[in-house]
mmCIF file of C-alpha atoms in Angstrom:
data_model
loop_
_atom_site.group_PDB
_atom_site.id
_atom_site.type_symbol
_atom_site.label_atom_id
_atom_site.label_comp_id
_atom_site.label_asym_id
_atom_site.label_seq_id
_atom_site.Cartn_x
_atom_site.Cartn_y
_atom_site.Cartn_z
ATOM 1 C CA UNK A 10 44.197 0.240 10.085
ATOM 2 C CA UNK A 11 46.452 2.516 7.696
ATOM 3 C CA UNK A 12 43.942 3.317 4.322
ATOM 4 C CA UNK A 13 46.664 2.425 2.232
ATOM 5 C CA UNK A 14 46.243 -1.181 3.822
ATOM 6 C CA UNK A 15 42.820 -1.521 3.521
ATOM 7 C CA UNK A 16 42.769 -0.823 -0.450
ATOM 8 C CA UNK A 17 44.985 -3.325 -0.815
ATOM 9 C CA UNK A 18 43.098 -5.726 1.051
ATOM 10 C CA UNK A 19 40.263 -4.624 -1.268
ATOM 11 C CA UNK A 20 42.655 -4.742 -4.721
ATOM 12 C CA UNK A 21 43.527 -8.341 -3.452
ATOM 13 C CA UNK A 22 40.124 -9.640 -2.260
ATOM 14 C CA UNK A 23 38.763 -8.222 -5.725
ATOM 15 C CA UNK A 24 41.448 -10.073 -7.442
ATOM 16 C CA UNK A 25 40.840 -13.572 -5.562
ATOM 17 C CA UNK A 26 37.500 -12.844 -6.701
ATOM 18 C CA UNK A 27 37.911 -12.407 -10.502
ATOM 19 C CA UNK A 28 40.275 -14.794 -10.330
ATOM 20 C CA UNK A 29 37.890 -17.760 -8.533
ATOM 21 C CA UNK A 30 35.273 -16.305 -10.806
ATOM 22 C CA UNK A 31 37.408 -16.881 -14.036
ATOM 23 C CA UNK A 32 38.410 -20.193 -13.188
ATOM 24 C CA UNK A 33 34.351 -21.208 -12.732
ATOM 25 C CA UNK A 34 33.689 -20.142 -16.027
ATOM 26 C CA UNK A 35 36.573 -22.228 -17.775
ATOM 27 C CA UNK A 36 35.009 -25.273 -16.025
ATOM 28 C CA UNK A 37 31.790 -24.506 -17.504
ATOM 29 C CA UNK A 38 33.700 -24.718 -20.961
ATOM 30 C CA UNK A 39 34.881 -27.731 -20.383
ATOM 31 C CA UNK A 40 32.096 -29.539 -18.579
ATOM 32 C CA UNK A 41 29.818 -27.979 -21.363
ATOM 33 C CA UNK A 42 32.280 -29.371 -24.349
ATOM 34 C CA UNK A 43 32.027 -32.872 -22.534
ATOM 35 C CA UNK A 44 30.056 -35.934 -23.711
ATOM 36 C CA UNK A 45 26.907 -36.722 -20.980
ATOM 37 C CA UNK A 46 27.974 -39.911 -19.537
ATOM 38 C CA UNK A 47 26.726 -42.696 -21.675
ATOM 39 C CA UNK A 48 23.963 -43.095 -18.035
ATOM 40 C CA UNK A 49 23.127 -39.927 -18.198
ATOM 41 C CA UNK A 50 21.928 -40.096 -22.047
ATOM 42 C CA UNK A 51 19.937 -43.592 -21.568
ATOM 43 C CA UNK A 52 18.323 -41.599 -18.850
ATOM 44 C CA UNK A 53 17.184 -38.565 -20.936
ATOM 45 C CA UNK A 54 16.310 -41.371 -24.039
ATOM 46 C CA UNK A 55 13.481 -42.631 -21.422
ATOM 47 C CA UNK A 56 12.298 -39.694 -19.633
ATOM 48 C CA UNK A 57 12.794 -36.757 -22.342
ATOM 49 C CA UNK A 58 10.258 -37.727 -25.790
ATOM 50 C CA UNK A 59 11.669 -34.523 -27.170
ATOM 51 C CA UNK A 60 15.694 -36.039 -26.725
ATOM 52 C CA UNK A 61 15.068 -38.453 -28.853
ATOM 53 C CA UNK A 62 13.640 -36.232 -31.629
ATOM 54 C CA UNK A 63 16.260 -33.988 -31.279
ATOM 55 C CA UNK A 64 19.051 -33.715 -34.333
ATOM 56 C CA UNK A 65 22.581 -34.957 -33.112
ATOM 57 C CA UNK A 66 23.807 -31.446 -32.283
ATOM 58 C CA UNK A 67 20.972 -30.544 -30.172
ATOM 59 C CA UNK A 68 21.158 -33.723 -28.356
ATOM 60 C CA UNK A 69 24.661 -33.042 -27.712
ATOM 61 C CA UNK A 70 24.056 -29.136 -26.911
ATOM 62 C CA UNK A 71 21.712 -30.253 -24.392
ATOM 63 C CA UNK A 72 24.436 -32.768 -22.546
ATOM 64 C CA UNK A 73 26.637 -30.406 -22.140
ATOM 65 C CA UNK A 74 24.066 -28.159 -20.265
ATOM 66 C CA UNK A 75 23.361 -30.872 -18.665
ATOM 67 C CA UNK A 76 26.655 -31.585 -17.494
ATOM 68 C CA UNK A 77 27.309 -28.078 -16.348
ATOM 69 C CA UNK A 78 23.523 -27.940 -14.711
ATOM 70 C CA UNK A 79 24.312 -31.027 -12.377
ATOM 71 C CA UNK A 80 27.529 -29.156 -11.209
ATOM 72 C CA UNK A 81 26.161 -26.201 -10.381
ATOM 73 C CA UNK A 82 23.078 -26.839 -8.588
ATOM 74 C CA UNK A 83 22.460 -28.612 -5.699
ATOM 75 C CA UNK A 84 19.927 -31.348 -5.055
ATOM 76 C CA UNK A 85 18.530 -31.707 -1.349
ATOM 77 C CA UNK A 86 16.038 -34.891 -0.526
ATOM 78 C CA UNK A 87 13.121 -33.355 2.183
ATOM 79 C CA UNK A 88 10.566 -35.395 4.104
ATOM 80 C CA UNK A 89 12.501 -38.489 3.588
ATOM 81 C CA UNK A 90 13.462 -38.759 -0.257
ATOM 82 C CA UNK A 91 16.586 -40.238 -1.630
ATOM 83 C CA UNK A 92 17.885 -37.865 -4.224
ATOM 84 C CA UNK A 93 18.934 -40.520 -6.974
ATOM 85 C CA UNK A 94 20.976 -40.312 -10.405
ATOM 86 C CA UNK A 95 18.238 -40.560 -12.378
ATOM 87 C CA UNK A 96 15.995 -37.848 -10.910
ATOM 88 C CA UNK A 97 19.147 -35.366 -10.920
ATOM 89 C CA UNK A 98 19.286 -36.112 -14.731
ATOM 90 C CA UNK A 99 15.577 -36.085 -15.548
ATOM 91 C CA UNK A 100 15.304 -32.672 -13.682
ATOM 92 C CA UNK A 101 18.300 -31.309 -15.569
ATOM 93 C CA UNK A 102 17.325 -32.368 -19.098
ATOM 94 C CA UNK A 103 13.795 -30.932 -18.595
ATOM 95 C CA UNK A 104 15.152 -27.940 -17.126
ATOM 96 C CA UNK A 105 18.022 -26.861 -19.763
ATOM 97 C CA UNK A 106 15.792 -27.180 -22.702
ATOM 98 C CA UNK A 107 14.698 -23.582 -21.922
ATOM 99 C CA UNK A 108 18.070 -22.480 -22.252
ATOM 100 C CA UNK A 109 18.733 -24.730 -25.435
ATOM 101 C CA UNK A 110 18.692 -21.854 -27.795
ATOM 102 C CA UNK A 111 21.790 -20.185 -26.819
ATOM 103 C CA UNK A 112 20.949 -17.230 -24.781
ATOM 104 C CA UNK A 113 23.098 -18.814 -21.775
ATOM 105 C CA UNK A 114 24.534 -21.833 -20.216
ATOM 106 C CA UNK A 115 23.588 -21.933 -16.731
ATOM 107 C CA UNK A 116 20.660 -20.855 -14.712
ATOM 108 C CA UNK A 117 22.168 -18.106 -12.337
ATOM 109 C CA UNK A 118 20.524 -16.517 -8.952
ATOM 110 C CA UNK A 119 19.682 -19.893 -6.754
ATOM 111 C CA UNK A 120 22.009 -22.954 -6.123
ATOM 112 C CA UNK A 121 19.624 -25.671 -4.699
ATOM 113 C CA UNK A 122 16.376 -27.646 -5.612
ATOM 114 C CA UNK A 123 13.923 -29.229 -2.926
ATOM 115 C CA UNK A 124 13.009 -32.478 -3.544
ATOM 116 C CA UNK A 125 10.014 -33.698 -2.082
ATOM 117 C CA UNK A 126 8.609 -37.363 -2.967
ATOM 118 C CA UNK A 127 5.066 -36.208 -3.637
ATOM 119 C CA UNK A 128 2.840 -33.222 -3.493
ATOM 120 C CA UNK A 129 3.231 -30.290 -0.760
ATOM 121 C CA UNK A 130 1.293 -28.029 1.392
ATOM 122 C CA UNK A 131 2.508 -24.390 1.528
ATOM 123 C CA UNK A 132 0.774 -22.147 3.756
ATOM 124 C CA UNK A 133 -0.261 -18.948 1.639
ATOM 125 C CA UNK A 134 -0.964 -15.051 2.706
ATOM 126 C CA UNK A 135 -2.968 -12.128 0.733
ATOM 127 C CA UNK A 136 -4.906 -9.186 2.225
ATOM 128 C CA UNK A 137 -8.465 -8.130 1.414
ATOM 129 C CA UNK A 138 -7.938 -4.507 2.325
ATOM 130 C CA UNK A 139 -6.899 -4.353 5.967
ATOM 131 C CA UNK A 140 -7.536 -7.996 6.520
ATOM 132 C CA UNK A 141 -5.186 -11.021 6.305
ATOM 133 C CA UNK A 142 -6.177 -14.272 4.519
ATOM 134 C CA UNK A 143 -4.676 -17.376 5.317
ATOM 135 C CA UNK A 144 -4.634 -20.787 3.396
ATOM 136 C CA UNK A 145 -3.246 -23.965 2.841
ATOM 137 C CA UNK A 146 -1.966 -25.058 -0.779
ATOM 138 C CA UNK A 147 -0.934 -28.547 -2.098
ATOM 139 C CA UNK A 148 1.453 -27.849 -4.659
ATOM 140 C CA UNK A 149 3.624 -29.925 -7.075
ATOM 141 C CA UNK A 150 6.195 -27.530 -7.184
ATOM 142 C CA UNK A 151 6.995 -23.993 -6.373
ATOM 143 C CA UNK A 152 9.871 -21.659 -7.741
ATOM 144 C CA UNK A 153 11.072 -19.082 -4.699
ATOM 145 C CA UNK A 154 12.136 -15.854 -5.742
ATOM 146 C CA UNK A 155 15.262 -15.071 -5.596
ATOM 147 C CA UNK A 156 15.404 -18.437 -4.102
ATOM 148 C CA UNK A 157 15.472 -22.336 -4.676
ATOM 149 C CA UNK A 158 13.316 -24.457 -6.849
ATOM 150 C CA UNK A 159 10.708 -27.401 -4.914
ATOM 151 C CA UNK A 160 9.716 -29.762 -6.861
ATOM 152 C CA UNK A 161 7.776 -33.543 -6.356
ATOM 153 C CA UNK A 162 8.999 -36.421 -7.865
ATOM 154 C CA UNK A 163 5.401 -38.179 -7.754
ATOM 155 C CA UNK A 164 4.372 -35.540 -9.719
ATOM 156 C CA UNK A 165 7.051 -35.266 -12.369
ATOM 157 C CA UNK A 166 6.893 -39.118 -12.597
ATOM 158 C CA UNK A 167 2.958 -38.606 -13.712
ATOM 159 C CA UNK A 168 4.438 -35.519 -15.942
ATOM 160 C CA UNK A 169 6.256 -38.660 -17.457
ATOM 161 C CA UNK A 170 3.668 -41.187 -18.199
ATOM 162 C CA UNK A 171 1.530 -38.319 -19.620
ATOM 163 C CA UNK A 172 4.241 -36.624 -22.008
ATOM 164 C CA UNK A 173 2.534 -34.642 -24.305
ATOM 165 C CA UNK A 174 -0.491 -33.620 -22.800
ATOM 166 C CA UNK A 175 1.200 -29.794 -22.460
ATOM 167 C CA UNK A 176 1.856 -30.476 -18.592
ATOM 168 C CA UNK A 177 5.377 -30.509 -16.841
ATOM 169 C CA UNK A 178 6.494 -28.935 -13.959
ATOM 170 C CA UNK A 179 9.858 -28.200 -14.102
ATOM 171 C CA UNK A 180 9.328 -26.907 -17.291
ATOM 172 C CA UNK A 181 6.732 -24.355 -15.726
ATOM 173 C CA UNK A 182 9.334 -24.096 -12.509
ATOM 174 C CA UNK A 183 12.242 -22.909 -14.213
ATOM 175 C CA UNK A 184 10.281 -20.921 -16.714
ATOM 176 C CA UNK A 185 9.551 -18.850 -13.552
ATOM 177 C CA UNK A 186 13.161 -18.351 -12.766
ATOM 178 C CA UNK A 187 13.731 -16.920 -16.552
ATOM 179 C CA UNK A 188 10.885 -14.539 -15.671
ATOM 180 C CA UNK A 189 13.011 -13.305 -12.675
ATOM 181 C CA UNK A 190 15.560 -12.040 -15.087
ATOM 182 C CA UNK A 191 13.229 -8.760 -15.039
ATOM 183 C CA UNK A 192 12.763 -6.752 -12.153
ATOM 184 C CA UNK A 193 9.499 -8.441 -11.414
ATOM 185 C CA UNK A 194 7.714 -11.652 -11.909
ATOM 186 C CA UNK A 195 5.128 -10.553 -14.585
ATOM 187 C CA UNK A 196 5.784 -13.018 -17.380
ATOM 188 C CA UNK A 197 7.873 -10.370 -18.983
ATOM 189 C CA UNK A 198 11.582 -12.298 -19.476
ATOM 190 C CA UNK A 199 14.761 -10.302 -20.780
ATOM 191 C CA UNK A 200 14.041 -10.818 -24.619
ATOM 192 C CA UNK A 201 16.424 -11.268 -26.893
ATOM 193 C CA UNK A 202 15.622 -8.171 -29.194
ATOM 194 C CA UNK A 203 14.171 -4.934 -28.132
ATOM 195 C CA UNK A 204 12.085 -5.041 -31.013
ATOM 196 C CA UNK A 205 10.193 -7.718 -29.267
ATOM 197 C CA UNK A 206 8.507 -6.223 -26.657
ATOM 198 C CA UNK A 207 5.663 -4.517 -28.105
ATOM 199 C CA UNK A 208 4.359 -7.796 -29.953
ATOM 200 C CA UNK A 209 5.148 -10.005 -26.723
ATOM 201 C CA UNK A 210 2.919 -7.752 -24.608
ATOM 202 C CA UNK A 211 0.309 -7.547 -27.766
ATOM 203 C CA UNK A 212 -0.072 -11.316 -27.988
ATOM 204 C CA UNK A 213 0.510 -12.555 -24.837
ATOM 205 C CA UNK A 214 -1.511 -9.986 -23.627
ATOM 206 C CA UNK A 215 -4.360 -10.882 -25.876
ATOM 207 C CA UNK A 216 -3.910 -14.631 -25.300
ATOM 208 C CA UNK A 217 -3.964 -14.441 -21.128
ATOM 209 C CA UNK A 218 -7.440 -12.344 -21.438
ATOM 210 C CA UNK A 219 -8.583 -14.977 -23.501
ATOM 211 C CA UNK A 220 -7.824 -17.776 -21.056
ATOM 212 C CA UNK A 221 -8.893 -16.124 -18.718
ATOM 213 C CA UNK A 222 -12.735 -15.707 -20.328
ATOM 214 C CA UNK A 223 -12.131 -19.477 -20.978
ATOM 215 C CA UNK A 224 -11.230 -20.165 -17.391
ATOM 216 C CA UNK A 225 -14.269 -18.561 -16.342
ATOM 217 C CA UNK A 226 -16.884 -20.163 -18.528
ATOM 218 C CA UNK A 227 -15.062 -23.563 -18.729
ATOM 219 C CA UNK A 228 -14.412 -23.302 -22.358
ATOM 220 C CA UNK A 229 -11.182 -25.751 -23.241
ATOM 221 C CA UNK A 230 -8.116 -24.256 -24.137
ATOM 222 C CA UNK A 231 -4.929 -25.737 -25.568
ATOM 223 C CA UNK A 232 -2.920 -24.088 -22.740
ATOM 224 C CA UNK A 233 -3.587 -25.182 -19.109
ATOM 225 C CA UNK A 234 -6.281 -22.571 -17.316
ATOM 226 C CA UNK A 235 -4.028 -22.282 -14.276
ATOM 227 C CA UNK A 236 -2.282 -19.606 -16.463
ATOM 228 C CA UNK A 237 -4.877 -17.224 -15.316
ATOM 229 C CA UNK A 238 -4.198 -17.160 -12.525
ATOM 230 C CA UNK A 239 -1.222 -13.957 -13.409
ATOM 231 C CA UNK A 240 1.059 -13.228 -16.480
ATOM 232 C CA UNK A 241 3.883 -14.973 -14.836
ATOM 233 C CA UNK A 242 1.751 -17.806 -15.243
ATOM 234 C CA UNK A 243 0.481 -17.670 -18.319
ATOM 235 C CA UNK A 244 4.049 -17.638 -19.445
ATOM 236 C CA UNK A 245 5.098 -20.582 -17.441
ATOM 237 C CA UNK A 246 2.385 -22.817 -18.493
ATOM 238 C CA UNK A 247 2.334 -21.226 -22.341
ATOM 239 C CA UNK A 248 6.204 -22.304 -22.017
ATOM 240 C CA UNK A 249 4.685 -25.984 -20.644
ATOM 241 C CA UNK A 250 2.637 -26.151 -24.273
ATOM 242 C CA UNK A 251 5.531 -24.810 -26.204
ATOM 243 C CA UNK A 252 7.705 -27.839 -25.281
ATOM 244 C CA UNK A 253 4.816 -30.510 -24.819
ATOM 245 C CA UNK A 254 2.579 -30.164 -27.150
ATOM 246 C CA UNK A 255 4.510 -27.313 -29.882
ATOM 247 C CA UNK A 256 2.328 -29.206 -33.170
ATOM 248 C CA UNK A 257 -0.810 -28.364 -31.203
ATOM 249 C CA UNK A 258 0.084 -24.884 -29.765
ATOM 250 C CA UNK A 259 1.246 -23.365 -33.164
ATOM 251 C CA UNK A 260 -2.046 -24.898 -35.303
ATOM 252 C CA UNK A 261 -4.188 -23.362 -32.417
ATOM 253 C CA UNK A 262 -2.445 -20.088 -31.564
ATOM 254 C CA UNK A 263 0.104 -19.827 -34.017
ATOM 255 C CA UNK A 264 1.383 -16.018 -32.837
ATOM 256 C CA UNK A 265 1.995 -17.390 -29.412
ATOM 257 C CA UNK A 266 4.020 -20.012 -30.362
ATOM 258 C CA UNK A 267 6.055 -17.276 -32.880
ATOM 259 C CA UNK A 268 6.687 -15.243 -29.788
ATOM 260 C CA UNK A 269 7.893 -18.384 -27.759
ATOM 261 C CA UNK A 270 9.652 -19.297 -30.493
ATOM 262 C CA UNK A 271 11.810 -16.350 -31.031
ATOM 263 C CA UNK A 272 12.579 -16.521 -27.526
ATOM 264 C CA UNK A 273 13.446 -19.940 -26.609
ATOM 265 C CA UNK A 274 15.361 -19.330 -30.283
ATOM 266 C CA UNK A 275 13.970 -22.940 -30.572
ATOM 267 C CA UNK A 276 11.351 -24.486 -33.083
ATOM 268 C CA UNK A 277 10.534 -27.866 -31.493
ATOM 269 C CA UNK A 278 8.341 -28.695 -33.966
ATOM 270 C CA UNK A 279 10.730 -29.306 -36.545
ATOM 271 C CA UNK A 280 12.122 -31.386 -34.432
ATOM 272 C CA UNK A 281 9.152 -33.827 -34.619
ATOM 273 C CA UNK A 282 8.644 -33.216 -38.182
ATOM 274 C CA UNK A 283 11.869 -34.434 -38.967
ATOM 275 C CA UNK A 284 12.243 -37.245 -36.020
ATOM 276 C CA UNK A 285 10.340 -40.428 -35.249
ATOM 277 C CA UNK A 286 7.372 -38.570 -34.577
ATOM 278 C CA UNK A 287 5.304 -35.404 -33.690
ATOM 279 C CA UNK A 288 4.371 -34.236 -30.330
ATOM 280 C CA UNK A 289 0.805 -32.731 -29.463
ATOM 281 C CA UNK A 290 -0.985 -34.181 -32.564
#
């Protein structure tokens, strides 16, 4: 094939492409400056405390990534489950409150979420040296890099009944997939101001050592010990407090919650202050 044909099959498949790629974006405009369906809100008014504490614009921030959330990904039942409305919705709302603040609209890298009705075994690898360990793991969800979400309704259903108590899996799921913004998965996110870094990996730093002595002797902790297990999960479950139980995290460890809070650009505790209530206390 003449060269001079092939660059303009290039110039015209790169056009198609910017072209498609324009045209998504414009409907993420539009589906983000829409109302949530009048269903959609009485679903997030039941199974999101924190919507209901929310000031107006929030509320109506947090449709619209809603809206543009339940577009863009796709929901897939396994071993049997029926995908319904309201679990679409409840997984949504949960899920765009991390992107709340501003720093972007959509969750980019994956399309689908797994859906399993209740907990899940995944088989797990690691080497000791030269030798290969294998085990079984029953999980209530599981973010994939690079990859899709897997979630269990049973367990987000429980996450439900016990709002508050600084526990919620999608909130630790897709705090996973903002950690894959970096290179790795080492609870270091892209923040928002270079300035940051230094104190994030000062306090957080400081904070996972400490659960980790806490884990170890059984000493309580306001954050859940499974977040010693790494630093990308001390950030997923420190973002699981943040939301929760934000009254209790910034009493107890008031720089963590700073960090978090410049991040998220959110300060959920004004929220309660200033609603019907206060979370964590």
């Amino acid at each position: 094939m003449p060269i001079i044909i092939v660059l303009a099959l290039v110039v015209l498949g790169a056009a198609a492409w910017a072209a498609w790629s324009l045209q998504r974006r414009r409907r993420r405009e539009v589906l983000f400056g829409q109302s949530l369906p009048a269903e959609h809100a009485a679903i997030l008014e039941r199974n999101l405390p924190v919507y209901r504490a929310m000031p107006p614009e929030r509320r109506r921030d947090l449709g619209g990534l809603v809206n543009v959330f339940l577009e863009d990904k796709r929901f897939v039942g396994c071993a049997g489950l029926a995908v319904t409305g309201e679990m679409r919705v409840t997984v949504a709302g949960n899920a765009c409150l991390l992107l709340l603040g501003g720093r972007r609209r959509r969750f980019t890298g994956f399309k689908t979420i797994l859906m399993y009705p209740d907990s899940f075994v995944t088989d797990q690898t690691s080497y000791d040296g030269l030798v290969e360990i294998r085990e079984r793991s029953v999980r209530s969800g599981e973010s994939w890099e690079r990859g899709p979400v897997v979630l269990a309704w049973a367990d987000i259903e429980e996450d439900l009944v016990h709002a508050g108590d600084g526990r919620n899996v999608v909130l630790h799921e897709f705090a996973h997939k903002l950690d894959e913004e970096n290179a790795d998965l080492d609870g270091l996110p892209v923040l928002p101001d270079r300035s940051q870094y230094a104190e994030w990996r000062r306090v957080l730093g400081r904070e996972y050592e400490t659960l980790q002595r806490h884990a170890d002797t059984g000493e309580p902790s306001v954050l859940d010990p499974y977040g010693a297990e790494s630093p990308a999960e001390f950030f997923a479950v420190a973002t699981e407090a943040f939301f929760e139980m934000p009254g209790t995290l910034r009493d107890r460890l008031p720089e963590l919650y700073n960090q978090l809070r410049r991040y998220y650009n959110l300060d959920p505790v004004a929220w309660w202050e200033n609603g019907v209530t206060r979370a964590g206390t």
